[in-house]
Coordinates of C-alpha atoms and ligand atoms in Angstrom, one line a residue:
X1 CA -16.5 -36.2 87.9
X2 CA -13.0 -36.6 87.0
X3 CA -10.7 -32.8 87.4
X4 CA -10.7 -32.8 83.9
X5 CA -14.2 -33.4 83.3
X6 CA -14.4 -30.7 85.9
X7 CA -12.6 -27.9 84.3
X8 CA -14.5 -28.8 81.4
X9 CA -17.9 -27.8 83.0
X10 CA -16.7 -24.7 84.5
X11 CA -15.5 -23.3 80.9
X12 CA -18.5 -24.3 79.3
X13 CA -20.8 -22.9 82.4
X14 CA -19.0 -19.7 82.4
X15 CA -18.8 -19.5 78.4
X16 CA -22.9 -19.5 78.6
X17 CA -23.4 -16.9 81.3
X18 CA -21.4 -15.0 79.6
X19 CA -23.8 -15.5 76.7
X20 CA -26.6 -15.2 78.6
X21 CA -25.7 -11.9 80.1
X22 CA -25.7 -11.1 76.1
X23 CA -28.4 -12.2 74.5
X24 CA -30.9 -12.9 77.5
X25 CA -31.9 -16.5 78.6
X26 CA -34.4 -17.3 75.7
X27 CA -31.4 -16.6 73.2
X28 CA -28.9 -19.0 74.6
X29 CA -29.8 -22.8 74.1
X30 CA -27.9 -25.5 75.4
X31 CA -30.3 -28.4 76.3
X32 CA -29.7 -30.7 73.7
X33 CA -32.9 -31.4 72.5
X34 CA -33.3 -27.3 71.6
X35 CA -30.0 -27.3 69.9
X36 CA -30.4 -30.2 67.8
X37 CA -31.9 -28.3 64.8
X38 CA -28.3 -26.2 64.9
X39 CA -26.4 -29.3 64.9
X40 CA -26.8 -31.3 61.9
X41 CA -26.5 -30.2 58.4
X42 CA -29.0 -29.8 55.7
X43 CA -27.6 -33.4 54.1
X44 CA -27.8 -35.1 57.2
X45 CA -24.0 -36.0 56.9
X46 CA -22.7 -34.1 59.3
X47 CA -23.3 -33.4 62.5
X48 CA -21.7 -32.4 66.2
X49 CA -21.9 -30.8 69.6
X50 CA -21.8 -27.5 70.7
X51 CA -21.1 -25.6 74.2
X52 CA -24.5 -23.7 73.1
X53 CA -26.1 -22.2 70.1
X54 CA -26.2 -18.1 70.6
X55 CA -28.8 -16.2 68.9
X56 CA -28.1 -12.3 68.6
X57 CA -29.7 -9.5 67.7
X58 CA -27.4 -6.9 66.9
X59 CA -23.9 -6.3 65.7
X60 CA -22.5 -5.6 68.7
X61 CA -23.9 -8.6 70.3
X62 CA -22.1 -10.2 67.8
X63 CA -18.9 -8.2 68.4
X64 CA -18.6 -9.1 72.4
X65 CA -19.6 -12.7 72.0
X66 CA -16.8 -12.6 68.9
X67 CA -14.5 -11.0 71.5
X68 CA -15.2 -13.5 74.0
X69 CA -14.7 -16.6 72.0
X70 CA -11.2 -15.1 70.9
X71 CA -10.1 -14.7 74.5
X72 CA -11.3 -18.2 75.6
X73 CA -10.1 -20.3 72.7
X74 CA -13.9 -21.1 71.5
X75 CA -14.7 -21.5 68.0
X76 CA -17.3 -19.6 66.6
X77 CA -19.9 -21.7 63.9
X78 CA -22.1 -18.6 61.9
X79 CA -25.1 -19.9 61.1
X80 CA -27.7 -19.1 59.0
X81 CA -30.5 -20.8 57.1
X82 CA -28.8 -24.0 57.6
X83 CA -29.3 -25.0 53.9
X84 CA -25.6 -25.2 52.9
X85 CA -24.5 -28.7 51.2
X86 CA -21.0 -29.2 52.4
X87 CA -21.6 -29.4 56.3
X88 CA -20.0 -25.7 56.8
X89 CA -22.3 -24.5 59.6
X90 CA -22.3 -27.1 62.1
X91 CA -19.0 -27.6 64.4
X92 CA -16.6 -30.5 63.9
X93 CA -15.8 -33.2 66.1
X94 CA -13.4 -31.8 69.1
X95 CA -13.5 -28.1 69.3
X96 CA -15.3 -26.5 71.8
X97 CA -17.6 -24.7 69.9
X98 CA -20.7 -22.5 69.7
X99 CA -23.0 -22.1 66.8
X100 CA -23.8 -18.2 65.8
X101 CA -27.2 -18.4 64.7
X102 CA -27.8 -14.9 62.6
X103 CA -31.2 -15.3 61.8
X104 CA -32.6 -12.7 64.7
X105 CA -30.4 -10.4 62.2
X106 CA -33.1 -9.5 59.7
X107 CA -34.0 -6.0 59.4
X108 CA -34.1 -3.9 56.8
X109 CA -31.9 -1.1 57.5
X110 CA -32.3 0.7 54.1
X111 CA -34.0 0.6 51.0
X112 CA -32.7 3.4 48.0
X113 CA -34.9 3.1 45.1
X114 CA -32.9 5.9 43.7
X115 CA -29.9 3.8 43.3
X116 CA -31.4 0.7 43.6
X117 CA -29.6 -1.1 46.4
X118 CA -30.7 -2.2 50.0
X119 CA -29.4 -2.5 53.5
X120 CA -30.2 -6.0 55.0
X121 CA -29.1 -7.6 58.3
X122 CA -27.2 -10.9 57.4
X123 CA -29.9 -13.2 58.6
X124 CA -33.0 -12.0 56.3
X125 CA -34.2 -14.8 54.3
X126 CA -33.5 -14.6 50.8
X127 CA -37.2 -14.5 49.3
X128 CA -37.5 -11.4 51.9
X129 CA -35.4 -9.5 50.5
X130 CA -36.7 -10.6 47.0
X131 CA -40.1 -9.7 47.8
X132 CA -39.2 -6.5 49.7
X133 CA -37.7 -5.7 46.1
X134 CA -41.2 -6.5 44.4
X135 CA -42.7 -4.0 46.4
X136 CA -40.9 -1.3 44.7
X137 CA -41.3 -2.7 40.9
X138 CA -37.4 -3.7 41.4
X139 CA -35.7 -7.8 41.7
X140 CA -33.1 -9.0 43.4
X141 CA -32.0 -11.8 41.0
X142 CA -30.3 -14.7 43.6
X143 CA -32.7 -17.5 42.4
X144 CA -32.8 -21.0 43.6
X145 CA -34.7 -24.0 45.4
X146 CA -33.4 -22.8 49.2
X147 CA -34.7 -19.7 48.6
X148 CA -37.7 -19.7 51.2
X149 CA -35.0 -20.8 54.3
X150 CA -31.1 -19.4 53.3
X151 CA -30.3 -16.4 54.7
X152 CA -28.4 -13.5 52.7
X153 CA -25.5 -13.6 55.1
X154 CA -25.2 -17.7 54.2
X155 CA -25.5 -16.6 50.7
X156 CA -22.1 -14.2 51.0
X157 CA -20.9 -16.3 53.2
X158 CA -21.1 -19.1 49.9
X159 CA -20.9 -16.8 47.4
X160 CA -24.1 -18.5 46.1
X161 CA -24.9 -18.7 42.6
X162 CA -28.2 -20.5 41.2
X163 CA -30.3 -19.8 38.3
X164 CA -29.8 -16.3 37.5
X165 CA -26.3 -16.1 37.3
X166 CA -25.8 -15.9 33.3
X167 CA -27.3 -12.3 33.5
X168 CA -26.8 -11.1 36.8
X169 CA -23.8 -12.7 38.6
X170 CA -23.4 -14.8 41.6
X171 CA -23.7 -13.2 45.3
X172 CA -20.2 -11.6 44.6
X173 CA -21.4 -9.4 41.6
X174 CA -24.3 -8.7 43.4
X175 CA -23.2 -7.0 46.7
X176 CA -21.5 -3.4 47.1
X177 CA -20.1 -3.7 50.6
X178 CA -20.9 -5.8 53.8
X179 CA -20.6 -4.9 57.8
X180 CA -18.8 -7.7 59.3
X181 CA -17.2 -8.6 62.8
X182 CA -13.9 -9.6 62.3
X183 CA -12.0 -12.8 64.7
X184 CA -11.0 -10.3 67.6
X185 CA -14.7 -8.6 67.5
X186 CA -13.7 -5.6 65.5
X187 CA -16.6 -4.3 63.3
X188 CA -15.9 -3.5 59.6
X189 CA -18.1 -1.0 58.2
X190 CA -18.0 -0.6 54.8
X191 CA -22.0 -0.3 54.0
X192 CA -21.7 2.9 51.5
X193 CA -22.9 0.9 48.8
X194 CA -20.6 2.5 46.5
X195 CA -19.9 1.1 42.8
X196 CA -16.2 2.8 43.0
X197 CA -14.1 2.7 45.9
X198 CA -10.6 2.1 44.9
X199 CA -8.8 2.4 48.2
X200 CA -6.7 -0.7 48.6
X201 CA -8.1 -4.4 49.3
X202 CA -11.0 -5.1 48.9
X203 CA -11.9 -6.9 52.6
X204 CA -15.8 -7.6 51.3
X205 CA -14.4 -9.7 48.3
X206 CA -12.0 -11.6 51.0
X207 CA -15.7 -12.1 53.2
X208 CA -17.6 -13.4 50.5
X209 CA -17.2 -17.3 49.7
X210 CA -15.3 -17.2 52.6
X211 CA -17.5 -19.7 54.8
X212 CA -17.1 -17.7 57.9
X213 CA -13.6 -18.8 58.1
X214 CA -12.8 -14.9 58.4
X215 CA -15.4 -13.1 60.2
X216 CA -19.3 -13.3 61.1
X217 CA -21.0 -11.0 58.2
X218 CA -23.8 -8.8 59.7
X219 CA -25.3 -7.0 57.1
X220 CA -25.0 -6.3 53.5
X221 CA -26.1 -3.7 51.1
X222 CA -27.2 -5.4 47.6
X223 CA -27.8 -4.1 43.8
X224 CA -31.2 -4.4 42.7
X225 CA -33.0 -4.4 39.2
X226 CA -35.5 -3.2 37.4
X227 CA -38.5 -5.7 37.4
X228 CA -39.0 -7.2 33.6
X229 CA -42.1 -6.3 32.1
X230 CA -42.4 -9.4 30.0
X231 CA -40.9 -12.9 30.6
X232 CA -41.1 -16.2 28.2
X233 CA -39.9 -19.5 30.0
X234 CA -39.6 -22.6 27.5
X235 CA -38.8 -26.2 27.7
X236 CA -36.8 -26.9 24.6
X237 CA -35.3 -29.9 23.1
X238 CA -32.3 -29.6 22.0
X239 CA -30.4 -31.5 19.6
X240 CA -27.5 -32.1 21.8
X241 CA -25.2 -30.6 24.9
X242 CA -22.7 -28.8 22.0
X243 CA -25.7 -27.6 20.3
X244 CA -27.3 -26.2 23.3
X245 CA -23.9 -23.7 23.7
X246 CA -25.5 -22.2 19.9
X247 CA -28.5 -22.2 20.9
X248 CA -28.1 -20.0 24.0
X249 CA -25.3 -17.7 22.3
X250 CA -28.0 -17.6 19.2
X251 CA -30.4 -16.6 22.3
X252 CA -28.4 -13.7 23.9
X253 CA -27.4 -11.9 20.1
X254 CA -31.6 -12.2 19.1
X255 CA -32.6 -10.9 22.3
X256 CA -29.8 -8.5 23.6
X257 CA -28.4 -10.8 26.1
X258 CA -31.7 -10.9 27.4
X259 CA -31.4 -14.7 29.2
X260 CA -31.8 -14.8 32.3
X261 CA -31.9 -18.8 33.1
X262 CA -31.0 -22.0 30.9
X263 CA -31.1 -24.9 32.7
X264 CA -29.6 -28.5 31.3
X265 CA -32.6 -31.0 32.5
X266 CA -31.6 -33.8 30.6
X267 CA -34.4 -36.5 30.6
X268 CA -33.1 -39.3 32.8
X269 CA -33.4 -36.1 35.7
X270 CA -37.0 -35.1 34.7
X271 CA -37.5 -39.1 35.0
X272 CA -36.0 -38.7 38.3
X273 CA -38.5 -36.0 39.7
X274 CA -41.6 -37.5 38.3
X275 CA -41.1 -40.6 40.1
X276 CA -40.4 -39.2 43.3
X277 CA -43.2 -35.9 42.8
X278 CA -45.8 -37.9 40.6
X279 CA -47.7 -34.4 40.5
X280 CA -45.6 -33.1 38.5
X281 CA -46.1 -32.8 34.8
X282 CA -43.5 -33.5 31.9
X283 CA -43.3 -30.4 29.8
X284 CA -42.5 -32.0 26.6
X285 CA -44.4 -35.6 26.5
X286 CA -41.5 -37.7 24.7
X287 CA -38.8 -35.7 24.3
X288 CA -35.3 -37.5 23.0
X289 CA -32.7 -34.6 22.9
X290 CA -31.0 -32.3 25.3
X291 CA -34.3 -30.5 27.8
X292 CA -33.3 -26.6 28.7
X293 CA -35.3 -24.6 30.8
X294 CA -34.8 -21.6 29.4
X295 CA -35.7 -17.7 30.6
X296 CA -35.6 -15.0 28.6
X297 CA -36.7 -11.7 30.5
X298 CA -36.9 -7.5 29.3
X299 CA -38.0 -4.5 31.1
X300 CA -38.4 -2.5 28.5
X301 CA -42.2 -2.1 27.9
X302 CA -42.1 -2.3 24.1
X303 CA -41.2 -6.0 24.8
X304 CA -44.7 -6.4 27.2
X305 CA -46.9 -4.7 24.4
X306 CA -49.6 -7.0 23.4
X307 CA -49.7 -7.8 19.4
X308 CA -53.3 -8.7 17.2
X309 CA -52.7 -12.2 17.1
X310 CA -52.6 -12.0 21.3
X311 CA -48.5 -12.8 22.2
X312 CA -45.9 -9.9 23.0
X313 CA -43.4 -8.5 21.0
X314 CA -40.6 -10.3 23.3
X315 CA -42.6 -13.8 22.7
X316 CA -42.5 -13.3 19.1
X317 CA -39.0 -12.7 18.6
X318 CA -38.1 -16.1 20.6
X319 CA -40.7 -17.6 18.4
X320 CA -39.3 -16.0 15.3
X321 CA -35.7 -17.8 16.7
X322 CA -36.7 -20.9 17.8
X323 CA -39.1 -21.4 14.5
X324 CA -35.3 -20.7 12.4
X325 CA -33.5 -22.9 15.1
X326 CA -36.1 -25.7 14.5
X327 CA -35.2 -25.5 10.7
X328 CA -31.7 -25.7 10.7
X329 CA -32.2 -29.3 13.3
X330 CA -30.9 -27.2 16.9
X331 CA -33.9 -26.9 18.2
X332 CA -36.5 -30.6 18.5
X333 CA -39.4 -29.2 20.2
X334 CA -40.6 -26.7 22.6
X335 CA -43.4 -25.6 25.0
X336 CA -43.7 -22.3 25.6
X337 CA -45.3 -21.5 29.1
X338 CA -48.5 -19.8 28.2
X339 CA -49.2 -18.8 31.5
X340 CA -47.7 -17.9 35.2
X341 CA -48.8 -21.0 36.3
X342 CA -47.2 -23.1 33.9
X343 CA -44.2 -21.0 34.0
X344 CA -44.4 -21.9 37.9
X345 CA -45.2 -25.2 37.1
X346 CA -41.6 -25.5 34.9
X347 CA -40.0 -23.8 37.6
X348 CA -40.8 -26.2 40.5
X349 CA -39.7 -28.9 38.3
X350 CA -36.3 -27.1 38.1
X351 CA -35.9 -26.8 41.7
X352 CA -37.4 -30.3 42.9
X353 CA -34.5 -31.8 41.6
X354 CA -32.3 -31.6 45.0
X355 CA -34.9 -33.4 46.6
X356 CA -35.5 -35.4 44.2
X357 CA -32.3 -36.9 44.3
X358 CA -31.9 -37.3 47.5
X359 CA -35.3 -39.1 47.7
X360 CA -34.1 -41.3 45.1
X361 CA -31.3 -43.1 47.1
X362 CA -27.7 -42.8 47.5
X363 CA -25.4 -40.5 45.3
X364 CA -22.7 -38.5 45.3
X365 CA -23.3 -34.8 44.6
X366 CA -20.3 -33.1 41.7
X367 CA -20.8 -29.3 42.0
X368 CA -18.4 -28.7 39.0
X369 CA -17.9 -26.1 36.6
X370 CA -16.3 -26.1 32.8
X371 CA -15.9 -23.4 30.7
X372 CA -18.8 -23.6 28.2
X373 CA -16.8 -25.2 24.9
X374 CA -16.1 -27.8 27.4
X375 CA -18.9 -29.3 28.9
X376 CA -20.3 -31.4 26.3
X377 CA -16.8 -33.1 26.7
X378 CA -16.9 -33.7 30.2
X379 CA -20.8 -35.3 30.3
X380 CA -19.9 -37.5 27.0
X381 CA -16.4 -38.9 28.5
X382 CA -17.9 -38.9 31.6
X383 CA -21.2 -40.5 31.3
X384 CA -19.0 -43.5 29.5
X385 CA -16.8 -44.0 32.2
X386 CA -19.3 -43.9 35.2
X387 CA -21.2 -46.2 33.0
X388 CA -18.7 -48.9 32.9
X389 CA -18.1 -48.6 36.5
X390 CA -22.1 -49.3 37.4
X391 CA -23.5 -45.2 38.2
X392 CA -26.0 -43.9 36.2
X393 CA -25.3 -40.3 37.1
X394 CA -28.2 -38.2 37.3
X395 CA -27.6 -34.7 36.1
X396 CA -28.7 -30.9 36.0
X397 CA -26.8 -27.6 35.7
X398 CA -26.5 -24.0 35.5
X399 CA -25.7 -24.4 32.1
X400 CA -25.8 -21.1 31.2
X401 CA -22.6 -20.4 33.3
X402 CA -21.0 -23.7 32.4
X403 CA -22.5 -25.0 36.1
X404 CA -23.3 -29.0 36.2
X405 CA -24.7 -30.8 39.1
X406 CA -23.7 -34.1 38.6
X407 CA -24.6 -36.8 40.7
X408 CA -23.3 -40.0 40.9
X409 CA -25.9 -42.5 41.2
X410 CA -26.2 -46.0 40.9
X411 CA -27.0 -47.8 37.5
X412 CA -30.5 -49.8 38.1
X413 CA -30.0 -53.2 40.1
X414 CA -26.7 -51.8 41.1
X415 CA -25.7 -52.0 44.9
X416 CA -24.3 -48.5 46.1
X417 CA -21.9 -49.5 48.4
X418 CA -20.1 -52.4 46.1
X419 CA -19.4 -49.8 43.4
X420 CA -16.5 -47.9 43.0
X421 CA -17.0 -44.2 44.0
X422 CA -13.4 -43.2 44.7
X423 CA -12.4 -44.5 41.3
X424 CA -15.2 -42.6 39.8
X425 CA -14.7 -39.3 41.8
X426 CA -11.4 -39.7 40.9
X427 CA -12.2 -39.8 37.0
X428 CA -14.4 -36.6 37.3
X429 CA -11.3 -34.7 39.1
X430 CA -9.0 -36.1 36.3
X431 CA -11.4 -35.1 33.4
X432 CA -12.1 -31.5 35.0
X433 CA -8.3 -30.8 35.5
X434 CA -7.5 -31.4 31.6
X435 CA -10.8 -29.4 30.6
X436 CA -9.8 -26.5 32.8
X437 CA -12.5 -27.3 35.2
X438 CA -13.5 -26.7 38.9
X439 CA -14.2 -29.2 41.7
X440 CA -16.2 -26.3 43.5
X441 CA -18.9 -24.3 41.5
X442 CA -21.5 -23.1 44.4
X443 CA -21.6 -24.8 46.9
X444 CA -18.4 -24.1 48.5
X445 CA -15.9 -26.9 50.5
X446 CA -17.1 -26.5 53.6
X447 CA -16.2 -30.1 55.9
X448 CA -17.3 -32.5 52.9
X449 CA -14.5 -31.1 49.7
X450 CA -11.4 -30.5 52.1
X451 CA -10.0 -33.6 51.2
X452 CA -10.1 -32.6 47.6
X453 CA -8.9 -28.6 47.8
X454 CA -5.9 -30.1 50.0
X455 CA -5.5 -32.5 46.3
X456 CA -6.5 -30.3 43.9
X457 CA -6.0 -26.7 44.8
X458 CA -3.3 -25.0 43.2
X459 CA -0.3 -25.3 46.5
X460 CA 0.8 -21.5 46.1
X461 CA -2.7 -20.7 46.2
X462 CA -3.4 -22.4 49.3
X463 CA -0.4 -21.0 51.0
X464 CA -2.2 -17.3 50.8
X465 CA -5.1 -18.7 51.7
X466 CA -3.2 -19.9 54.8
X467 CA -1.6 -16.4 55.0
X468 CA -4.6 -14.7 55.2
X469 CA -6.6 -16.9 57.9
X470 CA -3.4 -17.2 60.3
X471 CA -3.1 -13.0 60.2
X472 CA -7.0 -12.2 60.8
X473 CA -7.0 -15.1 62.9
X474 CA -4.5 -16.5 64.7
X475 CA -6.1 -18.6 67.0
X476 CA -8.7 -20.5 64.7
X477 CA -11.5 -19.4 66.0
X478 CA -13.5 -18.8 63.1
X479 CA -15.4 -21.8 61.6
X480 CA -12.2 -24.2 61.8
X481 CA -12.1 -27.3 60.1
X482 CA -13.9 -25.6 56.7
X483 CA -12.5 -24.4 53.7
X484 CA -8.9 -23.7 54.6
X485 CA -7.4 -27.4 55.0
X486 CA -4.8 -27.3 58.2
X487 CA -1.4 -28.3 57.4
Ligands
FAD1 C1 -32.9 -27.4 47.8 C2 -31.5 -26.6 47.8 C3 -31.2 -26.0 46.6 C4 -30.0 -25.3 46.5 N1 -29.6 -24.7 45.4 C5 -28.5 -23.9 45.3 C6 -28.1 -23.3 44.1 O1 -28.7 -23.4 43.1 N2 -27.0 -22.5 44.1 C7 -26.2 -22.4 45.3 O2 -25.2 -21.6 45.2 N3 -26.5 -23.0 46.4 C8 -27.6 -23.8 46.5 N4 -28.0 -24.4 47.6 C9 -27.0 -24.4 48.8 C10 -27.4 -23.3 49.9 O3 -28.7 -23.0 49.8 C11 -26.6 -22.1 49.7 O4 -25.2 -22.4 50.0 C12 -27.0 -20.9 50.7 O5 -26.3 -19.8 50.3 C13 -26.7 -21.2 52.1 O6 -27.3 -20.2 52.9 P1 -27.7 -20.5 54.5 O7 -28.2 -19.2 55.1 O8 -28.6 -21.7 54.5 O9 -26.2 -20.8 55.0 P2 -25.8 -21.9 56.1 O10 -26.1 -23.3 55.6 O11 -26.4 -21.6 57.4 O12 -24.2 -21.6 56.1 C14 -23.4 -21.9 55.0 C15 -22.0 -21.4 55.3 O13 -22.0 -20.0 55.4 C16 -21.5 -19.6 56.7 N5 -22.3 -18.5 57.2 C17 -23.7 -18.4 57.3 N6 -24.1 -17.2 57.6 C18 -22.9 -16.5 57.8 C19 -22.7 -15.2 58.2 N7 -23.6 -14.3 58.5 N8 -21.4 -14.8 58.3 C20 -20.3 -15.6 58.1 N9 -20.5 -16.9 57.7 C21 -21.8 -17.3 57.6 C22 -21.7 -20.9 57.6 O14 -20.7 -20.9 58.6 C23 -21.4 -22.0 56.5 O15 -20.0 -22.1 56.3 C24 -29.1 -25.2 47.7 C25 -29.5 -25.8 48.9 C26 -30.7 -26.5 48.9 C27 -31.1 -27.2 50.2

């Protein structure tokens, strides 16, 4: 063993009893076959080494491994559900590194049905906390595909938006104040939960969406509402992507802003999931226009009240809309889920798609945003150009909050890697800069978009970015190599 090779043992030897002394032995892994679930992302893309993965239990575990990592130059890697797209919670190539896997973090510390918010530790899984909500007739609205594995502290930590976000915000809007351990293993506790606190910055809005670049979040005190006492989910056609814009603001006036989801599932995606989950049914049989999965949701038990011909007063009123949409050509068709099944039968459609596409072959995934007016601008010029370059993109979206997923996929009897993908990312970045788009919706930059925030992120923007992660930490310990691009 060369001296070198030496000293490097001896760091990493003492870095894990160090650990160990921590979190006990069955919390520190460092065999390679028990870390290699912590070491590769979710899209397979990315993947590393680590010194050892560290499971703790508690925030001041947390706080002295922090502390130790600061004083011996060893990047810290939060980790949570390990369902993040952009290879954020894995190390990168060259740092000594350990992964901080939260998910030992996931109590309930306190649930106020008063004021309808909750305490959770930063590794609860998301449908946890969702169903801890049911039990007490409330919702927490963060809705999407990962739900059964993220963790709420990823979900800050992304600022993660999904289906729900027309009515009730992205992870942002839904969080009153986070404990966190900051890059020297200081603990900020700011878990009042209050809806006004106007005392200066506001150091949980710095935390959230910032990919653990700043700080390891712990726990987290979240909003919660009242569970709806009638839903109707639809599948509409729609005559087009502009008309889809009327439809949903025609929507939100009939039904006092009263949407909860609408989804773009153009055909060529629902073509997409059917051949890779044959199980799953179309909704509408031949449908030519614009599919939306759409959600309309009340609380108010007038809207659950049963009527003599058998439907609720809610499901008439969208009836009553959709019948006038259908005359004046916005509306094609629809199928209204008549049951919880079929409304959980639409939904698994919705959130097969991910997998779908992967399943399908090569692509790459745009998580891109537009303001509303704009996005039937981007898929038409779009579509066009990818077209003529050989991709036959294969699109969804959060189109509710002007949120597509569009992936780049090849056209049929295309070959993936003879076509030109820079040229075509580099249309989409073009496009979305003259339609006031952005490059990141919610997934976040994490490893795989630092190329393109070090292109397309506004400079003096960056600079404070840069600001802020060289004060709170000045030796790069936290996550480096995400989000912030080094100069
Ligand atoms: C099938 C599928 C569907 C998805 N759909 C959506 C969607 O609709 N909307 C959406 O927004 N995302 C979606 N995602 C992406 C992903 O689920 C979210 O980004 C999620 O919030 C990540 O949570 P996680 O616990 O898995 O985080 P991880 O993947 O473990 O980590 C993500 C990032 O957060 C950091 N981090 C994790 N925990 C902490 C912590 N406690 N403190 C500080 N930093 C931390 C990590 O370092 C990393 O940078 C989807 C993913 C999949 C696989």
């Amino acid at each position: 063993m060369s001296q070198v090779e030496l000293i490097r043992k001896t760091i990493a030897d003492d870095a894990r009893d160090h650990f160990r002394a921590i979190v006990g032995s069955a919390n520190l892994l460092h065999e390679t076959h028990d870390m290699a679930g912590y070491l590769t992302d979710w899209t397979g893309q990315f993947s590393s080494e680590a010194l050892a993965v560290v499971r703790p239990n508690s925030t001041s575990q947390v706080s002295q491994i922090v502390q130790y990592c600061n004083a011996n130059r060893i990047a810290v890697v939060p980790q949570g559900g390990g369902t993040g797209l952009c290879g954020g919670g894995v190390p990168i190539d060259g740092k000594r590194s350990v992964v901080l896997s939260l998910t030992r973090m996931n109590a309930l510390r306190n649930f106020d049905p008063a004021g309808r918010t909750i305490v959770v530790e930063a590794g609860m899984v998301l449908e946890t906390l969702q169903l801890e909500a049911l039990e007490h007739g409330l919702i927490f609205p963060l809705m999407f595909g990962a739900k059964g594995t993220c963790t709420v502290g990823g979900n800050l930590s992304t600022n993660a938006g999904g289906s729900n976000v027309v009515r009730y915000g992205n992870t942002r809007e839904l969080c009153l104040g986070i404990e966190a351990v900051m890059p020297d293993g200081s603990v900020i506790n700011a878990l009042t939960g209050l809806r006004k606190d106007n005392t200066g910055y506001d150091i949980k809005d710095m935390l959230i969406g910032a990919e653990g670049t700043l700080g390891v979040i712990t726990a987290a005190v979240f909003k919660m509402f009242r569970q709806p006492a009638n839903r109707v989910t639809a599948f509409l056609s729609v005559a087009s992507l502009s008309a889809a814009t009327e439809v949903l603001n025609r929507l939100q006036d009939h039904t006092g802003s009263a949407v909860e989801a609408f989804e773009y599932m153009p055909q060529h995606a629902i073509d997409v999931i059917c051949s890779q989950f044959p199980d799953i049914k179309r909704p509408l049989a031949d449908h030519t226009g614009c599919g939306i999965l759409v959600e309309v949701a009340s609380s108010r038990a007038i809207d659950a009240r049963e009527l003599p011909d058998g439907s609720t007063q809610l499901g008439d009123e969208v009836m009553t809309l959709l019948s006038e949409l259908m005359e004046t050509g916005l509306v094609l068709d629809a199928m209204i889920a008549q049951s919880e099944k079929q409304r959980a039968d639409l939904w698994r459609m919705r959130e097969s798609i991910l997998e779908a596409i992967t399943g399908n072959g090569p692509a790459y995934h745009l998580d891109i945003s537009l303001p509303l007016s704009r996005v039937a601008d981007f898929v038409g010029e779009m579509d066009q150009a990818s077209a003529k370059m050989g991709f036959q993109p294969i699109t969804v979206g959060h189109l509710g909050d002007g949120n597509l997923h569009y992936a780049l996929a090849p056209a049929p009897n295309r070959v993936w890697a003879s076509l030109p993908l820079e040229a075509a990312k580099e249309a989409a970045f073009d496009l979305l800069g003259r339609l006031n788009g952005s490059f990141s919706a919610e997934h976040g930059i994490g490893q795989s978009k630092l190329a393109v925030m070090t292109m397309l992120k506004e400079p003096s923007q960056l600079a404070v970015m840069r600001a802020i992660k060289t004060a709170l930490d000045p030796n790069n310990i936290m996550n480096p190599g995400k989000l912030v691009p080094e100069v």
